[in-house]
Short mmCIF file of C-alpha atoms in Angstrom, two decimals:
data_model
loop_
_atom_site.label_atom_id
_atom_site.label_comp_id
_atom_site.label_asym_id
_atom_site.label_seq_id
_atom_site.Cartn_x
_atom_site.Cartn_y
_atom_site.Cartn_z
CA MET A 1 -16.25 -26.71 11.05
CA ALA A 2 -15.68 -29.88 13.04
CA ALA A 3 -16.16 -32.04 9.93
CA SER A 4 -13.65 -30.03 7.92
CA GLY A 5 -11.14 -30.18 10.77
CA ALA A 6 -11.42 -33.96 10.99
CA ALA A 7 -11.06 -34.29 7.21
CA LEU A 8 -7.90 -32.17 7.19
CA LYS A 9 -6.40 -34.06 10.12
CA ASN A 10 -6.65 -37.39 8.29
CA MET A 11 -5.26 -36.12 4.98
CA LYS A 12 -1.98 -37.34 3.53
CA LEU A 13 0.18 -34.60 2.00
CA ARG A 14 0.65 -36.63 -1.16
CA SER A 15 -3.10 -36.54 -1.73
CA ILE A 16 -3.19 -32.73 -1.83
CA ASP A 17 -2.60 -30.73 -5.01
CA LEU A 18 -0.44 -27.89 -3.72
CA ASN A 19 -1.76 -25.65 -6.50
CA LEU A 20 -5.04 -25.67 -4.61
CA LEU A 21 -3.30 -24.06 -1.64
CA VAL A 22 -1.86 -21.34 -3.86
CA ALA A 23 -5.34 -20.70 -5.24
CA PHE A 24 -6.81 -20.59 -1.73
CA HIS A 25 -4.23 -18.02 -0.65
CA ARG A 26 -4.87 -15.88 -3.72
CA LEU A 27 -8.63 -15.97 -3.22
CA TYR A 28 -8.24 -15.14 0.48
CA ILE A 29 -6.33 -11.97 -0.47
CA ASP A 30 -8.47 -10.90 -3.44
CA ARG A 31 -11.90 -11.90 -2.07
CA ASN A 32 -13.05 -12.08 -5.72
CA VAL A 33 -13.06 -15.15 -7.98
CA SER A 34 -12.48 -13.23 -11.23
CA ARG A 35 -9.65 -11.13 -9.79
CA ALA A 36 -7.98 -14.18 -8.25
CA ALA A 37 -8.25 -16.00 -11.57
CA ASP A 38 -6.59 -13.10 -13.40
CA ASN A 39 -3.76 -12.93 -10.86
CA LEU A 40 -3.11 -16.66 -11.21
CA GLY A 41 -3.42 -16.70 -15.00
CA LEU A 42 -6.51 -18.91 -14.91
CA SER A 43 -9.90 -18.66 -16.54
CA GLN A 44 -12.84 -17.90 -14.28
CA PRO A 45 -14.36 -21.38 -14.85
CA ALA A 46 -11.02 -22.95 -13.91
CA MET A 47 -10.88 -20.84 -10.74
CA SER A 48 -14.46 -21.78 -9.88
CA ASN A 49 -13.58 -25.44 -10.34
CA THR A 50 -10.54 -24.98 -8.11
CA LEU A 51 -12.75 -23.49 -5.41
CA LYS A 52 -15.09 -26.47 -5.77
CA ARG A 53 -12.15 -28.86 -5.27
CA LEU A 54 -11.00 -26.88 -2.22
CA ARG A 55 -14.46 -27.19 -0.71
CA GLN A 56 -14.46 -30.93 -1.34
CA LEU A 57 -10.98 -31.22 0.15
CA THR A 58 -11.85 -29.38 3.37
CA GLY A 59 -15.52 -30.19 3.74
CA ASP A 60 -16.20 -26.47 4.22
CA GLU A 61 -17.61 -23.67 2.04
CA LEU A 62 -14.41 -21.63 2.74
CA PHE A 63 -15.79 -18.50 1.01
CA VAL A 64 -19.35 -17.22 0.85
CA ARG A 65 -20.74 -14.49 -1.37
CA THR A 66 -21.57 -11.16 0.29
CA SER A 67 -22.25 -7.66 -0.98
CA ALA A 68 -18.58 -6.86 -0.31
CA GLY A 69 -17.18 -9.89 -2.15
CA MET A 70 -16.23 -13.43 -1.16
CA ALA A 71 -16.05 -13.53 2.63
CA PRO A 72 -13.92 -16.27 4.29
CA THR A 73 -15.57 -18.69 6.68
CA LEU A 74 -14.13 -19.44 10.12
CA CYS A 75 -12.39 -22.49 8.66
CA ALA A 76 -10.76 -20.35 5.96
CA GLU A 77 -9.62 -17.84 8.57
CA GLU A 78 -7.93 -20.64 10.51
CA LEU A 79 -6.18 -21.94 7.41
CA ALA A 80 -5.05 -18.57 6.02
CA ALA A 81 -2.08 -17.68 8.23
CA PRO A 82 -0.43 -21.14 8.42
CA LEU A 83 -0.76 -21.64 4.67
CA ALA A 84 0.63 -18.16 3.96
CA GLN A 85 3.63 -18.93 6.13
CA ALA A 86 4.17 -22.30 4.42
CA LEU A 87 3.99 -20.76 0.94
CA ALA A 88 6.37 -17.99 2.00
CA THR A 89 8.88 -20.55 3.24
CA ILE A 90 8.72 -22.40 -0.08
CA GLN A 91 9.12 -19.16 -2.03
CA GLU A 92 12.06 -18.03 0.10
CA THR A 93 13.80 -21.37 -0.30
CA LEU A 94 13.48 -21.23 -4.07
CA SER A 95 14.61 -17.60 -4.25
CA HIS A 96 17.95 -18.45 -2.63
CA LEU A 97 18.74 -21.01 -5.32
CA THR A 98 19.69 -18.27 -7.78
CA SER A 99 21.88 -15.19 -7.49
CA PHE A 100 20.58 -11.78 -8.50
CA ASN A 101 22.02 -9.80 -11.38
CA PRO A 102 19.92 -6.62 -11.83
CA ALA A 103 21.25 -5.93 -15.33
CA LYS A 104 20.01 -9.32 -16.55
CA SER A 105 17.04 -9.88 -14.25
CA SER A 106 13.38 -9.90 -15.29
CA ARG A 107 12.19 -9.94 -11.67
CA LYS A 108 8.90 -8.26 -10.82
CA PHE A 109 8.63 -6.46 -7.49
CA VAL A 110 5.27 -5.63 -5.93
CA ILE A 111 5.16 -2.52 -3.74
CA SER A 112 2.23 -1.44 -1.60
CA ALA A 113 1.98 2.35 -1.77
CA PHE A 114 -0.58 5.11 -1.58
CA ASP A 115 -1.06 7.49 -4.50
CA ILE A 116 1.47 9.97 -3.09
CA GLY A 117 4.14 7.26 -2.98
CA GLU A 118 3.42 6.33 -6.59
CA SER A 119 3.67 9.93 -7.78
CA TYR A 120 6.70 11.00 -5.77
CA LEU A 121 8.84 7.87 -5.73
CA MET A 122 8.07 5.95 -8.90
CA PRO A 123 9.29 8.40 -11.58
CA ARG A 124 12.79 8.62 -10.09
CA LEU A 125 12.88 4.90 -9.36
CA MET A 126 11.80 3.97 -12.89
CA ASP A 127 14.47 6.26 -14.35
CA ARG A 128 17.12 4.50 -12.27
CA LEU A 129 15.81 1.05 -13.22
CA ALA A 130 15.98 1.94 -16.89
CA LYS A 131 19.70 2.52 -16.49
CA GLU A 132 20.64 -0.30 -14.11
CA ALA A 133 17.97 -2.98 -14.48
CA PRO A 134 16.04 -2.56 -17.74
CA GLY A 135 14.34 -5.95 -17.40
CA VAL A 136 13.06 -5.41 -13.86
CA THR A 137 9.39 -4.45 -13.57
CA LEU A 138 7.36 -2.96 -10.75
CA GLN A 139 3.74 -3.27 -9.74
CA THR A 140 2.13 -1.04 -7.16
CA THR A 141 -0.85 -2.14 -5.14
CA ARG A 142 -3.01 -0.89 -2.32
CA ALA A 143 -3.01 -3.94 -0.11
CA GLY A 144 -4.65 -1.97 2.68
CA ALA A 145 -3.23 -1.04 6.03
CA GLY A 146 -4.45 -3.87 8.25
CA ASP A 147 -4.21 -7.64 8.30
CA SER A 148 -4.48 -7.92 4.51
CA LEU A 149 -1.19 -6.03 4.03
CA LYS A 150 0.48 -8.01 6.82
CA LEU A 151 -0.57 -11.28 5.23
CA ALA A 152 0.46 -10.15 1.75
CA LEU A 153 3.96 -9.25 2.99
CA GLU A 154 4.29 -12.46 5.00
CA SER A 155 3.34 -14.58 2.00
CA GLY A 156 5.50 -12.74 -0.50
CA GLU A 157 2.57 -11.49 -2.56
CA VAL A 158 3.88 -8.00 -1.77
CA ASP A 159 7.62 -7.37 -1.52
CA PHE A 160 7.67 -3.94 0.13
CA ALA A 161 5.33 -1.45 1.74
CA LEU A 162 5.81 2.30 1.65
CA GLY A 163 4.26 4.62 4.18
CA HIS A 164 3.67 5.17 7.87
CA LEU A 165 2.62 1.72 9.08
CA PRO A 166 3.21 1.45 12.85
CA HIS A 167 1.05 -1.68 13.14
CA LEU A 168 3.70 -3.71 11.29
CA GLN A 169 6.14 -4.56 14.05
CA ALA A 170 7.00 -8.19 14.88
CA GLY A 171 8.55 -10.00 11.95
CA PHE A 172 9.16 -6.85 9.90
CA PHE A 173 12.10 -4.61 9.15
CA GLN A 174 11.76 -0.94 8.32
CA ARG A 175 13.90 2.03 7.46
CA ARG A 176 12.88 5.66 7.14
CA LEU A 177 13.16 7.16 3.69
CA PHE A 178 12.13 10.72 4.59
CA LEU A 179 10.00 12.89 6.86
CA GLN A 180 6.76 14.17 5.42
CA HIS A 181 5.59 17.64 6.49
CA TYR A 182 2.25 19.30 5.79
CA VAL A 183 1.51 22.57 4.02
CA CYS A 184 -1.51 24.54 2.81
CA ALA A 185 -1.97 24.55 -0.96
CA PHE A 186 -4.26 26.59 -3.22
CA ARG A 187 -4.35 27.95 -6.76
CA ARG A 188 -1.95 30.69 -7.76
CA GLY A 189 -4.77 33.21 -8.33
CA HIS A 190 -6.51 32.46 -5.03
CA PRO A 191 -7.79 35.55 -3.17
CA MET A 192 -5.47 34.67 -0.28
CA ALA A 193 -2.39 34.17 -2.47
CA GLY A 194 0.35 36.72 -1.84
CA SER A 195 -0.89 37.67 1.62
CA THR A 196 -0.03 36.39 5.06
CA PHE A 197 -1.70 33.03 5.58
CA GLY A 198 -2.19 32.67 9.33
CA ILE A 199 -4.72 30.99 11.56
CA ASN A 200 -7.40 33.61 10.81
CA GLU A 201 -7.05 33.15 7.05
CA PHE A 202 -7.04 29.39 7.58
CA GLN A 203 -10.37 29.54 9.40
CA GLU A 204 -11.92 31.87 6.85
CA ALA A 205 -10.99 29.68 3.87
CA ASP A 206 -13.14 26.97 2.28
CA HIS A 207 -11.36 23.67 2.74
CA LEU A 208 -10.86 20.47 0.82
CA THR A 209 -10.01 17.50 3.02
CA ILE A 210 -8.86 14.00 2.17
CA VAL A 211 -10.27 10.88 3.81
CA THR A 212 -7.87 8.04 3.02
CA GLU A 213 -7.97 4.67 4.76
CA GLY A 214 -4.71 3.81 6.45
CA SER A 215 -3.25 7.34 6.41
CA ASP A 216 -2.50 9.73 9.28
CA TYR A 217 -4.89 12.32 7.95
CA GLU A 218 -7.59 11.50 10.49
CA LEU A 219 -5.23 12.46 13.33
CA LEU A 220 -4.23 15.67 11.55
CA ASP A 221 -7.88 16.48 10.96
CA LYS A 222 -8.58 16.23 14.70
CA ILE A 223 -5.67 18.56 15.50
CA MET A 224 -6.89 21.11 12.96
CA ALA A 225 -10.47 20.87 14.26
CA GLY A 226 -9.22 21.51 17.80
CA GLN A 227 -7.13 24.58 16.92
CA ALA A 228 -9.35 25.97 14.17
CA PRO A 229 -12.90 25.06 15.17
CA GLN A 230 -14.40 27.50 12.64
CA ARG A 231 -12.71 25.83 9.68
CA LYS A 232 -15.23 25.24 6.89
CA ILE A 233 -14.88 21.90 5.10
CA ARG A 234 -16.66 22.18 1.75
CA LEU A 235 -15.48 18.97 0.09
CA ARG A 236 -14.14 15.58 1.18
CA VAL A 237 -12.39 13.28 -1.30
CA SER A 238 -10.83 9.84 -1.00
CA HIS A 239 -7.63 10.36 -3.05
CA PHE A 240 -4.82 12.86 -2.67
CA LEU A 241 -4.06 13.19 -6.36
CA SER A 242 -7.50 14.53 -7.26
CA THR A 243 -6.62 17.62 -5.21
CA GLY A 244 -4.58 19.05 -8.09
CA TYR A 245 -7.60 19.38 -10.36
CA LEU A 246 -9.88 20.51 -7.56
CA LEU A 247 -7.57 23.23 -6.25
CA ARG A 248 -6.77 24.47 -9.76
CA ASP A 249 -10.43 25.16 -10.59
CA THR A 250 -11.80 26.34 -7.22
CA ASN A 251 -10.94 28.61 -4.30
CA LEU A 252 -10.54 25.65 -1.96
CA VAL A 253 -7.54 25.25 0.34
CA ALA A 254 -6.09 21.83 1.14
CA THR A 255 -3.73 20.52 3.79
CA ILE A 256 -1.41 18.14 1.93
CA PRO A 257 2.08 16.63 2.30
CA ASN A 258 4.90 18.86 1.13
CA LYS A 259 6.15 16.19 -1.30
CA LEU A 260 2.75 16.12 -2.99
CA ALA A 261 2.67 19.92 -3.11
CA GLU A 262 6.02 19.92 -4.92
CA ILE A 263 4.61 17.55 -7.54
CA LEU A 264 1.33 19.40 -8.08
CA CYS A 265 2.46 23.03 -8.12
CA GLY A 266 3.91 23.12 -11.63
CA PRO A 267 1.33 21.10 -13.60
CA PHE A 268 -1.70 22.61 -11.82
CA GLY A 269 -0.58 26.18 -11.18
CA LEU A 270 -0.68 25.89 -7.39
CA VAL A 271 1.25 27.54 -4.57
CA TYR A 272 1.81 26.30 -1.06
CA VAL A 273 2.66 28.00 2.23
CA PRO A 274 3.75 26.83 5.67
CA HIS A 275 0.85 25.48 7.66
CA PRO A 276 -0.40 27.91 10.31
CA ILE A 277 -1.04 25.00 12.69
CA THR A 278 1.85 22.92 14.00
CA LEU A 279 1.18 19.42 12.67
CA PRO A 280 3.42 16.46 13.52
CA PRO A 281 5.53 15.24 10.59
CA THR A 282 5.08 11.69 9.38
CA ASP A 283 7.80 9.08 8.93
CA ILE A 284 7.62 7.57 5.45
CA ASN A 285 9.25 4.18 5.79
CA LEU A 286 10.18 1.28 3.59
CA LEU A 287 9.04 -1.99 5.21
CA TRP A 288 9.74 -5.60 4.32
CA HIS A 289 9.15 -8.94 5.99
CA ALA A 290 11.91 -10.89 7.69
CA ARG A 291 11.43 -13.70 5.17
CA SER A 292 13.03 -11.57 2.43
CA HIS A 293 15.63 -9.81 4.58
CA ARG A 294 18.54 -11.82 3.15
CA ASP A 295 17.18 -12.21 -0.35
CA PRO A 296 19.76 -10.67 -2.75
CA ALA A 297 17.09 -9.16 -5.01
CA SER A 298 15.29 -7.58 -2.07
CA GLN A 299 18.56 -6.23 -0.69
CA TRP A 300 19.43 -4.69 -4.05
CA LEU A 301 16.13 -2.82 -4.45
CA ARG A 302 16.15 -1.68 -0.81
CA ASN A 303 19.60 -0.20 -1.22
CA LEU A 304 18.53 1.48 -4.45
CA LEU A 305 15.54 3.10 -2.72
CA PHE A 306 17.69 4.24 0.22
CA ASP A 307 20.20 5.74 -2.18
CA LEU A 308 17.50 7.65 -4.06
CA PHE A 309 15.33 8.93 -1.24
CA HIS A 310 17.00 8.72 2.17
#
């Protein structure tokens, strides 16, 4: 670490290929050489060679192979945030050189969203884009809910984040799109369909629960466990959208957001009822970093989303 620090201190900027810094940032986010290569439009050998040059430049391994992917070293962790900020500044400067005309733009926006956000928001948004900005494209990603999402927004790798993300405070703007409430959903021919669905029925039912990283479901699960200690959880899944198939073909009951219930009821033959337990609603917000607050393209898409969903 000390050797790499000394090497970096004595470097001249003109001796550094700035493409190496872009590659470093991409690899830090992806933690996978092949995925980083694809995202940068490089071959895997070219990306491996770039990593070799980065190691020579810094005098540090930077990333080491683990069972979970390429893990950054302490040196890489120290470099990540300052380089992300520098790249974001460059990107922001360049973005202000041109005006934004949605009808003629071929801009790609990257939005971090969970599966519910993709299913509920994207169809209406894509319909609007087809009419007003036919050349604009979208990419959704799950950048996570922790430091990886924060870094991706700061660097400009992700333009917006959708969801309930209270950890994103300093340096970020947000605006609420809608409140998300929770309901109980089950198939239309369920033995409990058509009858009163109260706390007793809730405790007697077999439940499907969703364990999703970065969501509020863990808090809701604790509330339900406290007020309905006899609830029987028969199945845990990691994605909300699989609940449609599972509820359609079983007698399971699931606690899901009302927006998701609206989407699933028709295609999967489900019904939903008010939840017998009072669960706190969730703010679904649109978040963006301060670096893009005045960017005309960012302002345009934000206003479009507010118009559609607020």
